[in-house]
Short mmCIF file of C-alpha atoms and ligand atoms in Angstrom, two decimals:
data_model
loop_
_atom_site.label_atom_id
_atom_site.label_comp_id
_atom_site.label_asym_id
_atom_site.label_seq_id
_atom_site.Cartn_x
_atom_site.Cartn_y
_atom_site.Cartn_z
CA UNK A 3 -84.76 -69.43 -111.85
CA UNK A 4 -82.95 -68.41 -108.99
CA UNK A 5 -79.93 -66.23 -108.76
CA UNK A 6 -77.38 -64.64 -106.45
CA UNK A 7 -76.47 -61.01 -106.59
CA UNK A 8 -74.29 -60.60 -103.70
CA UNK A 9 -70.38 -60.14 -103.41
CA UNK A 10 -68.20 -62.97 -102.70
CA UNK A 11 -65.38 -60.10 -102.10
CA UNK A 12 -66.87 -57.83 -100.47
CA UNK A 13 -65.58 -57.67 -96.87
CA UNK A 14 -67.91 -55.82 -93.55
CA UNK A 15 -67.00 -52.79 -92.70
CA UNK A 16 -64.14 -51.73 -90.21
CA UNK A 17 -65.69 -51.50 -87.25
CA UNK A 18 -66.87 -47.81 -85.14
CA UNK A 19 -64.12 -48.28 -82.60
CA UNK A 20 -61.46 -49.19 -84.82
CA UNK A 21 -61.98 -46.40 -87.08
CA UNK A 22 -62.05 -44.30 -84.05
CA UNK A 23 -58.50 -45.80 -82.88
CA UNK A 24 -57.38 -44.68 -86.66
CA UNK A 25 -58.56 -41.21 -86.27
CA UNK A 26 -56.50 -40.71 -83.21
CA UNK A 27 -53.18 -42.53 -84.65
CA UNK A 28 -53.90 -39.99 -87.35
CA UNK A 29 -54.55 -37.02 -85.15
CA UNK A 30 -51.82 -37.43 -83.67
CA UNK A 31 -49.29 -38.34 -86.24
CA UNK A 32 -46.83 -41.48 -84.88
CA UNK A 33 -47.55 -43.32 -87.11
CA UNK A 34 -44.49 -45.22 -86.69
CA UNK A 35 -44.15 -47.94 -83.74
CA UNK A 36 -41.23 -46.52 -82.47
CA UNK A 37 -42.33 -42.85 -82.39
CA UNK A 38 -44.35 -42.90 -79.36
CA UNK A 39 -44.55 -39.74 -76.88
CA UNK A 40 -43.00 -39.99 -73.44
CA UNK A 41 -44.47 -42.91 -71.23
CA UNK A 42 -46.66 -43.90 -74.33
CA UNK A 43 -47.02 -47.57 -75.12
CA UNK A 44 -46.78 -47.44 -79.27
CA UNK A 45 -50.20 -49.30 -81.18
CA UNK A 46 -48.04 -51.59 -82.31
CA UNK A 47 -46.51 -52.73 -79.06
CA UNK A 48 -50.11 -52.81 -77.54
CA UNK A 49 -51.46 -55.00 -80.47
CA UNK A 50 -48.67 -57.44 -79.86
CA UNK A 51 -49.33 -57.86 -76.06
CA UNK A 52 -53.19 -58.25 -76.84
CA UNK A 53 -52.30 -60.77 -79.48
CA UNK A 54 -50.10 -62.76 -77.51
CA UNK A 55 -52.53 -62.73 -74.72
CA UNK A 56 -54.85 -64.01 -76.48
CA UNK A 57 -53.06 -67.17 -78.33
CA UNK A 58 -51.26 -67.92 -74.78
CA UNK A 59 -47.94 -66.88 -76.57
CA UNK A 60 -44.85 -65.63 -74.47
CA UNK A 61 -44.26 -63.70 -77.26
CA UNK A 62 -45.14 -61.64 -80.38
CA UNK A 63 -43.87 -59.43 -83.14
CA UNK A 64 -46.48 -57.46 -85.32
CA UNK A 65 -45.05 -57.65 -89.28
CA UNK A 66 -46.19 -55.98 -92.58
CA UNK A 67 -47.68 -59.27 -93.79
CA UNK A 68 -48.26 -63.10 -93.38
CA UNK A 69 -46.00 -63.76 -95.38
CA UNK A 70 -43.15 -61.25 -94.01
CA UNK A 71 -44.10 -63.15 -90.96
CA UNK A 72 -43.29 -66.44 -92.53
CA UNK A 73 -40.29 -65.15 -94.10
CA UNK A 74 -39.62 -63.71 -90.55
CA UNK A 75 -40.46 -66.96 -88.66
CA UNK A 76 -37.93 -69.22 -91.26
CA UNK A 77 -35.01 -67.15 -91.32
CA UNK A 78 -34.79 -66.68 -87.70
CA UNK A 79 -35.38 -70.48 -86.98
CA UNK A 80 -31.93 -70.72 -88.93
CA UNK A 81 -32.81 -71.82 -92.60
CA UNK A 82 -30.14 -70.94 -94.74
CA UNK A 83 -29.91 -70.62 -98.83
CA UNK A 84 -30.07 -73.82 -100.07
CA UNK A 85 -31.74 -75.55 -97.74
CA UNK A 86 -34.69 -77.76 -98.06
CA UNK A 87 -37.63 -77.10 -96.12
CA UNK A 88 -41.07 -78.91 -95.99
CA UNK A 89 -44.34 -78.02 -96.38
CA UNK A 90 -47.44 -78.68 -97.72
CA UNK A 91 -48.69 -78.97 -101.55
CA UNK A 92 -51.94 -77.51 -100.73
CA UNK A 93 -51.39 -73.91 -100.06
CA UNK A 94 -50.90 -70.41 -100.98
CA UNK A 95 -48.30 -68.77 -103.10
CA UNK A 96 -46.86 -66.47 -100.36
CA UNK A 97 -46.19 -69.86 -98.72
CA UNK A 98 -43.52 -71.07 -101.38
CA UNK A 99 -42.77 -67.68 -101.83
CA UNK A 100 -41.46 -67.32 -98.32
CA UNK A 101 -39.53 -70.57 -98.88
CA UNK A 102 -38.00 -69.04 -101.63
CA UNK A 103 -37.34 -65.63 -100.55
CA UNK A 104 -34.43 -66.64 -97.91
CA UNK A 105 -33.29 -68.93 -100.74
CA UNK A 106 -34.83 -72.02 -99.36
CA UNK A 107 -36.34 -75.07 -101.80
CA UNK A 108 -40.05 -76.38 -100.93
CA UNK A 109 -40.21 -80.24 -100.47
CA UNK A 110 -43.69 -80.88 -100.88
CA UNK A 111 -46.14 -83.03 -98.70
CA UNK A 112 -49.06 -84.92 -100.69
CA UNK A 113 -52.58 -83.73 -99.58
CA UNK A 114 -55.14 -85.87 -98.55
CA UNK A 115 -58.95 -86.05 -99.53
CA UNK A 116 -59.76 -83.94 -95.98
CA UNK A 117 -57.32 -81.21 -97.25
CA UNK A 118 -54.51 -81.89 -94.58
CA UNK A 119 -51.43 -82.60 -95.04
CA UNK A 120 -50.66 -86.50 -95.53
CA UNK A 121 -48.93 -87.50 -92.70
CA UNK A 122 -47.77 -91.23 -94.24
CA UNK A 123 -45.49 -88.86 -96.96
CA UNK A 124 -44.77 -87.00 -94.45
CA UNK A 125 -43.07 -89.06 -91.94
CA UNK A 126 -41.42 -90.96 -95.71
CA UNK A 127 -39.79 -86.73 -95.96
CA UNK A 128 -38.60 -85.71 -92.74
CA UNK A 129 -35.28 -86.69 -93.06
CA UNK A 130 -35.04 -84.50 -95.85
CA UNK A 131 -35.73 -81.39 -93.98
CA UNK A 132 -34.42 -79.40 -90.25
CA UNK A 133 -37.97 -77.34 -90.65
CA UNK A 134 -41.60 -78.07 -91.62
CA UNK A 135 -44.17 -74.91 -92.90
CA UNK A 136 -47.17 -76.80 -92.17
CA UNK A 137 -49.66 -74.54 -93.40
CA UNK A 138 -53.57 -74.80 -92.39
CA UNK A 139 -54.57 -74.02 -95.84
CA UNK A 140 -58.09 -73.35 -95.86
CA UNK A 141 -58.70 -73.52 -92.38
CA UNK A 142 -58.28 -77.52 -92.01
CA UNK A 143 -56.09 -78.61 -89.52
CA UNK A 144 -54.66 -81.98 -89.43
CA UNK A 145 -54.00 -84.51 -86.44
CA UNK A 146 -51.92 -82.02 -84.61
CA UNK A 147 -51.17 -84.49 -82.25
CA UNK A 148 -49.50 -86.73 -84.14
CA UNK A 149 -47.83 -84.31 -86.46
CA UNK A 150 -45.88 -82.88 -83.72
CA UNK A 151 -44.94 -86.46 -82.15
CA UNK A 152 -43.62 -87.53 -85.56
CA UNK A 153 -41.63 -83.97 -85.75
CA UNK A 154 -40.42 -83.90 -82.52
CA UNK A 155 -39.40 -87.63 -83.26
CA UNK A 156 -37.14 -86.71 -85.90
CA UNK A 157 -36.24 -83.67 -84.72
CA UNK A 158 -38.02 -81.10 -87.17
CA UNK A 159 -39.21 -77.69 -85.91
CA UNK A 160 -42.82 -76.39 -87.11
CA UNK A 161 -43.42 -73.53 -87.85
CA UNK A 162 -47.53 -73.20 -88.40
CA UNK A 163 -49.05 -70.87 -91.19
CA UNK A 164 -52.20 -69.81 -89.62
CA UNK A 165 -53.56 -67.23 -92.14
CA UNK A 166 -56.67 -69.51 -92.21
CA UNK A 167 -56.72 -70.19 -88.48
CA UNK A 168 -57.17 -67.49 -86.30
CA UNK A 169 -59.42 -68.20 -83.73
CA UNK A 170 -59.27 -72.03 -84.54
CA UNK A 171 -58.06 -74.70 -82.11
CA UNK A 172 -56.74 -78.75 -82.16
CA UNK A 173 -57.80 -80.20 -78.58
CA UNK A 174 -58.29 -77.24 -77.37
CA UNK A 175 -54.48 -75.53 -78.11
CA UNK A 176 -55.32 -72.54 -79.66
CA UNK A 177 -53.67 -73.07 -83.74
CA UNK A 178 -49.93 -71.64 -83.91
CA UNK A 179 -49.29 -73.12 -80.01
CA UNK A 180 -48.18 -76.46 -81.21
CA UNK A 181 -45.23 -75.27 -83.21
CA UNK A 182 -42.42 -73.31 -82.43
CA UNK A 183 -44.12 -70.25 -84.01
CA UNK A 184 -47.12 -69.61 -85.65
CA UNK A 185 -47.56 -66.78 -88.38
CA UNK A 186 -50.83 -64.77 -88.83
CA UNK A 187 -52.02 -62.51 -91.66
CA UNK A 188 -54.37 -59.73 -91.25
CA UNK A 189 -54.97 -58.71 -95.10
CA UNK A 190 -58.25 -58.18 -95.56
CA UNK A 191 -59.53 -61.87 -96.69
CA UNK A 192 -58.92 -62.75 -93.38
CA UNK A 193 -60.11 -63.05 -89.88
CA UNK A 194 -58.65 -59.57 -88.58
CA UNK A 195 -58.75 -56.98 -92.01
CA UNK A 196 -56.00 -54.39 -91.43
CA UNK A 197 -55.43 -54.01 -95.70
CA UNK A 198 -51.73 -55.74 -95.00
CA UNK A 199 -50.18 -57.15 -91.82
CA UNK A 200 -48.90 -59.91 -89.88
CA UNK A 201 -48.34 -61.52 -86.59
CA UNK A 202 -45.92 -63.80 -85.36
CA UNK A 203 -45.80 -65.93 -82.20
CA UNK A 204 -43.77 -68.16 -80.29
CA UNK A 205 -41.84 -69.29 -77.03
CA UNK A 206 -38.58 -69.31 -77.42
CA UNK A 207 -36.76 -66.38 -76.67
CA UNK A 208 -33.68 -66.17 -78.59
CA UNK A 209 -35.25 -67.12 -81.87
CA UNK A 210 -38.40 -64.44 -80.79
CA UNK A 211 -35.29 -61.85 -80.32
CA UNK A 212 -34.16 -62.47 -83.88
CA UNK A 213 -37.30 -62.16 -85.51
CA UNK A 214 -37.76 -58.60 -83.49
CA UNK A 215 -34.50 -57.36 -85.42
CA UNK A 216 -35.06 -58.89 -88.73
CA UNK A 217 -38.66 -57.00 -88.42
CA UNK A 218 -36.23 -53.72 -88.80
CA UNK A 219 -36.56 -52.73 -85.05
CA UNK A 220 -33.00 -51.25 -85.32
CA UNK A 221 -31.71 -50.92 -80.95
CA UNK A 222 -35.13 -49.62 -80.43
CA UNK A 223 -36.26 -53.53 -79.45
CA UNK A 224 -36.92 -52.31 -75.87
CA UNK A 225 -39.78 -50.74 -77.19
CA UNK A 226 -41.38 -54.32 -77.75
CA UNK A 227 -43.95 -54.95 -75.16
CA UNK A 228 -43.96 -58.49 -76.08
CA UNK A 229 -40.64 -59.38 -77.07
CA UNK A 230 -38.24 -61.72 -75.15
CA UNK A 231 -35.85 -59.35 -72.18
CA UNK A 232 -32.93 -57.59 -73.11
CA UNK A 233 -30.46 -60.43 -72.81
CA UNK A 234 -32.13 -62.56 -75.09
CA UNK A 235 -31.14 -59.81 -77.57
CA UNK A 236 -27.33 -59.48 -76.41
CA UNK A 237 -25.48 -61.28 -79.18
CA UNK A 238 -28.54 -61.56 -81.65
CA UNK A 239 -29.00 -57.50 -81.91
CA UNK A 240 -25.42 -57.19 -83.75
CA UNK A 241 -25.65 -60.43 -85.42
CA UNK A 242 -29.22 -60.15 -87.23
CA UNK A 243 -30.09 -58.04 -90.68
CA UNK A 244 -32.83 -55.96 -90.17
CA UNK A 245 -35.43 -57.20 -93.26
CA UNK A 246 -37.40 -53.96 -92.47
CA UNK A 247 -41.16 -55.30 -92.47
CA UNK A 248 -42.56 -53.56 -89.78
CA UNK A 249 -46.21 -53.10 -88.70
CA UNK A 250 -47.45 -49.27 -88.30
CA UNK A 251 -49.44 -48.13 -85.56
CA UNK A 252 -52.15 -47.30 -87.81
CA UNK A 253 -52.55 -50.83 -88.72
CA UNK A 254 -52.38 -51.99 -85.22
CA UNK A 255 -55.03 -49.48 -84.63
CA UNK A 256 -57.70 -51.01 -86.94
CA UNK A 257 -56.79 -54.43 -85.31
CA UNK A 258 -57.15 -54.21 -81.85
CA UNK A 259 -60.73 -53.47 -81.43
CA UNK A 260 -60.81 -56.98 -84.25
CA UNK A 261 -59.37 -59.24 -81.80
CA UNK A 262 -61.79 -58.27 -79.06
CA UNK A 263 -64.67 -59.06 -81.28
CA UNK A 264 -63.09 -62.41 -82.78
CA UNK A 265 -65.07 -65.11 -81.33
CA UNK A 266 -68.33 -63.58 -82.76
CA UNK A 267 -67.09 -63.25 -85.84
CA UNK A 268 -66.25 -67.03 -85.57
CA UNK A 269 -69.55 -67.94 -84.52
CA UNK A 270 -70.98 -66.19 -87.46
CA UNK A 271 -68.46 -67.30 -90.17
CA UNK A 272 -69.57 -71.24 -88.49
CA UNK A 273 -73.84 -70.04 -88.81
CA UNK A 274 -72.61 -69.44 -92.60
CA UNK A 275 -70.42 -72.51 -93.24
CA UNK A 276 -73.62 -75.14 -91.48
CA UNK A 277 -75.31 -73.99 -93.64
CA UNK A 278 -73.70 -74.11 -96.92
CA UNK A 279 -72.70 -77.80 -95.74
CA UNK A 280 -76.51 -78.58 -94.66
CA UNK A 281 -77.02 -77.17 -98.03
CA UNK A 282 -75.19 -79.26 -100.76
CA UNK A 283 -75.67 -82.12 -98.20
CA UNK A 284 -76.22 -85.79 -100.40
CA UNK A 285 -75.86 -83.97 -103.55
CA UNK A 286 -74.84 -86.64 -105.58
CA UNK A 287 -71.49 -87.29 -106.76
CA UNK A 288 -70.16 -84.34 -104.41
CA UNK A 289 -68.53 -85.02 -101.11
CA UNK A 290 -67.95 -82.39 -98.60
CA UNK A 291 -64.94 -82.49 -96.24
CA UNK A 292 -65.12 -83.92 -92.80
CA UNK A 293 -64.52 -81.99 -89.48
CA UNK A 294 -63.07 -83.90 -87.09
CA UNK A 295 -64.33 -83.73 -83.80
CA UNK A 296 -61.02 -82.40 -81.79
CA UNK A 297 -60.90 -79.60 -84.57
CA UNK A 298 -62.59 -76.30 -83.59
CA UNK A 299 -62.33 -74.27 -87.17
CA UNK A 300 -63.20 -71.13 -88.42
CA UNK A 301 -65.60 -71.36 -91.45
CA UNK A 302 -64.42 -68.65 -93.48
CA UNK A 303 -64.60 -70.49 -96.59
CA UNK A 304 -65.67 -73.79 -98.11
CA UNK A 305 -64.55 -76.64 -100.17
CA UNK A 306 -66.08 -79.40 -101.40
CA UNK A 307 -64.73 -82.56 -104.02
CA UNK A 308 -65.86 -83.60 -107.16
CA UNK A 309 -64.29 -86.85 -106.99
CA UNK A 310 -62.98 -88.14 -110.53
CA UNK A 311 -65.33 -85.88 -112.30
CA UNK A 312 -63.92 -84.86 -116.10
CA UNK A 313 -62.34 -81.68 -116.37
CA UNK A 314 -65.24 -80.32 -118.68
CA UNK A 315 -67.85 -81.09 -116.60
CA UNK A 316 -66.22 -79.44 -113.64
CA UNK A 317 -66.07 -76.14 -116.41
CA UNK A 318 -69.79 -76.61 -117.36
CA UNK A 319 -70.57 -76.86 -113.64
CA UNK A 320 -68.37 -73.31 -112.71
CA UNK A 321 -69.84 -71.77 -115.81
CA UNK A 322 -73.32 -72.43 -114.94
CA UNK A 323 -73.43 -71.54 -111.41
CA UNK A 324 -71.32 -67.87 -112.38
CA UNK A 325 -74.03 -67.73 -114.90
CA UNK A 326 -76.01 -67.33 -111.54
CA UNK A 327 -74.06 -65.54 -109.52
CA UNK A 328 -72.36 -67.74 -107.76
CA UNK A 329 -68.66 -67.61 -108.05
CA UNK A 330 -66.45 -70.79 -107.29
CA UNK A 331 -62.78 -71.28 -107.32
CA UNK A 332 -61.56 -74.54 -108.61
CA UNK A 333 -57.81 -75.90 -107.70
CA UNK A 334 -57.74 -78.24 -110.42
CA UNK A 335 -57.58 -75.58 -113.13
CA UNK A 336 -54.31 -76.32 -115.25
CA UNK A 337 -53.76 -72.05 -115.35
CA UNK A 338 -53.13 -69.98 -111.97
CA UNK A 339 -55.94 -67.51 -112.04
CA UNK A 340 -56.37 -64.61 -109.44
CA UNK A 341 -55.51 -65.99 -106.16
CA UNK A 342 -55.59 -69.35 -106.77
CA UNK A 343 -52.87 -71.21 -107.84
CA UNK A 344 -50.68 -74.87 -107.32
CA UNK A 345 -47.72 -76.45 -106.70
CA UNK A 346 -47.35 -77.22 -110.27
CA UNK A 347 -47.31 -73.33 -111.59
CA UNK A 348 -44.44 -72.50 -108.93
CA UNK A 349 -41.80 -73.29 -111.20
CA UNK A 350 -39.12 -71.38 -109.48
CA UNK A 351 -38.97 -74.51 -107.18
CA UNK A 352 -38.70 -77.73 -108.46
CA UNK A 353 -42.06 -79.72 -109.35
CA UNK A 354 -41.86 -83.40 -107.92
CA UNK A 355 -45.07 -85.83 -108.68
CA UNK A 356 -47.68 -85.78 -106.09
CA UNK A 357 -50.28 -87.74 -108.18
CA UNK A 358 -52.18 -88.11 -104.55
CA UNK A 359 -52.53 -84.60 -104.34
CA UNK A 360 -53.09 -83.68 -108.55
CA UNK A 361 -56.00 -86.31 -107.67
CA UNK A 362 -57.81 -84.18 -104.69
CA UNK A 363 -56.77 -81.12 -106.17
CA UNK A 364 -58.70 -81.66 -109.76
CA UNK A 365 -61.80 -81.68 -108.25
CA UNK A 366 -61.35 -79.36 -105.56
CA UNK A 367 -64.02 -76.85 -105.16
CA UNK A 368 -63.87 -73.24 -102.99
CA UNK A 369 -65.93 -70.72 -101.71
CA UNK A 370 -65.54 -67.63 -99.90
CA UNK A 371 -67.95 -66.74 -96.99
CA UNK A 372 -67.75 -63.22 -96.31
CA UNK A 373 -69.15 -61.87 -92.75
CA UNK A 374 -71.86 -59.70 -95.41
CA UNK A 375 -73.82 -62.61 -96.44
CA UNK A 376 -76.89 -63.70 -94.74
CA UNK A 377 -77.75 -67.35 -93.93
CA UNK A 378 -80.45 -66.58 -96.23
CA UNK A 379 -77.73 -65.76 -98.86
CA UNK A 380 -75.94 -69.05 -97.87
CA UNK A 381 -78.91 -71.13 -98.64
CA UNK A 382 -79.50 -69.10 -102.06
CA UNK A 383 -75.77 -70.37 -102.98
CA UNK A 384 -76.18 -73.71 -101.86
CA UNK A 385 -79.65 -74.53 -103.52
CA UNK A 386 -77.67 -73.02 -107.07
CA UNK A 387 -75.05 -74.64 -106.25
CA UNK A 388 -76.82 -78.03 -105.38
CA UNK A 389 -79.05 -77.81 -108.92
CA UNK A 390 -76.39 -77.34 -111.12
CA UNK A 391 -74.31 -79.85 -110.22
CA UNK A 392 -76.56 -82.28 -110.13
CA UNK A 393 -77.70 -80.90 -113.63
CA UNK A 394 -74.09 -81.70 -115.04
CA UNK A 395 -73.91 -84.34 -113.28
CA UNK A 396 -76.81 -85.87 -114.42
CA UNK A 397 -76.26 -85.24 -117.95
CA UNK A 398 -73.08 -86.71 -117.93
CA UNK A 399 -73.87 -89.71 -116.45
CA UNK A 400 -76.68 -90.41 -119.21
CA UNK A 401 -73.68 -89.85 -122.21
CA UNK A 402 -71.10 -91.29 -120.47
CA UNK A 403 -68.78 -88.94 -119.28
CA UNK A 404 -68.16 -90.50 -116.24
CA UNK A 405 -65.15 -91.83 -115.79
C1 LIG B 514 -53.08 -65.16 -97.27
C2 LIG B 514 -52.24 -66.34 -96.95
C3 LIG B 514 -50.91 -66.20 -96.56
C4 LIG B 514 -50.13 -64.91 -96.58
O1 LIG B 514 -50.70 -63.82 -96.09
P1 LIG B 514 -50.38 -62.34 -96.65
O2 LIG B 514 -50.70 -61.51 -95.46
O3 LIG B 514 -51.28 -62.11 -97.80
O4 LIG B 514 -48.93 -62.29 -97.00
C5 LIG B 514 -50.24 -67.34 -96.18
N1 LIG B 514 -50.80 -68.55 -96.21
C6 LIG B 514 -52.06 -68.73 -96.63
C7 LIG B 514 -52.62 -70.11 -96.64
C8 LIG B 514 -52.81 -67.64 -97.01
O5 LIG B 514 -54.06 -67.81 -97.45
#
């Protein structure tokens, strides 16, 4: 019998060049972005210009994390204690989290069966909400198009999670463009690995001028490369905390070199992803998700649905393929474990019924695809994955257990 002996965690290494970059920051000690030697562009300052470059953004601010970026992004778009902002059922804890952490209360958006947010609840919920943190969980981004015509409709400002989404594109508009900001993370299970770090983008420069002083950039915002001019800052400078969440130059060291190899890492992470899909292709009683054709994604993990199987055969299934190597996440698991957790075990914010979502979610199945496996690995997975669940499957089916 067949088994898998590979890490699903284990990352590539940082590349020659950025290590290199590291070294120097190192050599040469300013470490922090604002201690740069006469005439010196800071790390930090370059990384932002490179990054904004790249995403066609007027504007960006490096930050110590995604979610410091979101947190960045929702305070200086305005959101005050108490109120209500929206965003989607299907995501990550940080993405609550930064809901919560400038006193804000998550209104959740049901999920559909293509892991995007449901845009029918959502057009029921905008009058409920000034802001929407519309996060491309996973990688899967919804109709873009009309997301931001029913927004801008009802006058809601998006602000895009893209920790899942670097390097991915709606109709061509790089993801994060559509929105009045978009927030990137760089922590290592992403598409740039700097340990910790963010990056925020947008347009607008008065907003873009507040997030540079909540970052903590104290009067030193000149030194921004990328940051709106100086009277964009005028009023804001003595009228915005500093939330100190910088990024170092260090970090922006590792990254730069990232971005210039991004699009091969895409490719790559899409070789790994057709093939896993080719893979567990007419498996019974298992339906992968659908790309749609104006979505250009990044394939750095995978899902698939169990539609209405029983909770213990979705167990037996995990159990046998770890038994095998082959680790699986599984959102429908009643108890947060490791990373992966749901709306319904965030009880700092109210839990409303989503039974549309509860319904995807319990047989929602994930997989990591790091850059170290081979397509050869891929396949491996897929054929273990592939003969256990129709195993299960198949021996449910004969006693029943269907429901
Ligand atoms: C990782 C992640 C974040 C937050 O990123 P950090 O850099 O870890 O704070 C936000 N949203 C989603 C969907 C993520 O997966």
């Amino acid at each position: 019998m067949e088994r898998f002996t590979g890490s699903f965690t284990q990352q590539e290494p940082i590349p020659e060049a950025a290590i290199e970059a590291a070294v120097a920051v190192m050599r040469h000690g300013r470490l922090h972005r604002y201690n740069a030697a006469p005439g010196e562009v800071a790390e930090a300052a370059l990384l932002e210009e490179e990054f904004a470059a790249l995403t066609g953004a007027r504007y960006c601010l490096a930050l110590a994390s995604g979610g410091a970026a979101m947190t960045t992004a929702l305070r200086a778009s305005g959101v005050q204690a108490g109120d209500r902002v929206l965003t989607n059922a299907f995501t990550l804890a940080p993405v609550p989290g930064a809901i919560a952490a400038v006193g804000a209360v998550p209104e959740y958006v049901e999920t559909t069966e293509d892991l995007v947010i449901d845009l029918n609840d959502l057009q029921a919920k905008l009058g409920r909400a000034r802001i929407l943190l519309l996060s491309h969980m996973r990688g899967h981004l919804c109709d873009m198009t009309r997301l931001m015509a029913l927004c801008d409709a009802a006058g809601v400002t998006v602000i895009e999670d893209c920790a899942h989404t670097m390097g991915a594109a709606w109709d061509g508009v790089p993801s994060g463009r559509r929105g009045a900001m978009g927030c990137f993370s760089t922590q290592t299970y992403k598409h740039a690995n700097s340990g910790e770090g963010g990056l925020l983008i947008g347009d607008d420069p008065q907003a873009m001028a507040r997030a540079v002083i909540l970052s903590g950039s104290y009067m030193l915002y000149g030194r921004h490369t990328a940051a709106p001019p100086e009277e964009a800052f005028a009023e804001v400078r003595l009228t915005t905390p500093n939330v100190s969440s910088r990024m170092d130059n260090l970090r922006a060291a590792i990254l730069r070199p990232q971005l210039r190899t991004l699009d091969d890492r895409v490719d790559r992470w899409n070789a790994l992803y057709r093939t896993m899909e080719a893979g567990l292709a007419d498996t019974p009683a298992l339906s992968l998700v659908p790309r749609p054709g104006a979505e250009a994604f990044v394939g750095s993990s995978i899902q698939w649905r169990l539609p209405d199987w029983p909770e213990a055969a979705v167990r037996e299934m995990l159990a046998r393929c770890a038994a095998r190597g082959v680790e699986l996440k599984w959102f429908g698991d009643p108890e947060p474990r490791a990373f992966t957790s749901r709306y319904d075990s965030w009880r700092y914010a109210p839990v409303p019924s989503l039974p549309r979502t509860d319904r995807v979610l319990a047989g929602l199945i994930d997989m990591r695809l790091p850059l170290t496996f081979t397509p050869d690995d891929v396949a491996l997975i897929a054929r273990i994955v592939r003969a256990e669940t129709s195993a299960v499957w198949q021996a449910g089916a004969g006693v029943g257990a269907r429901t």
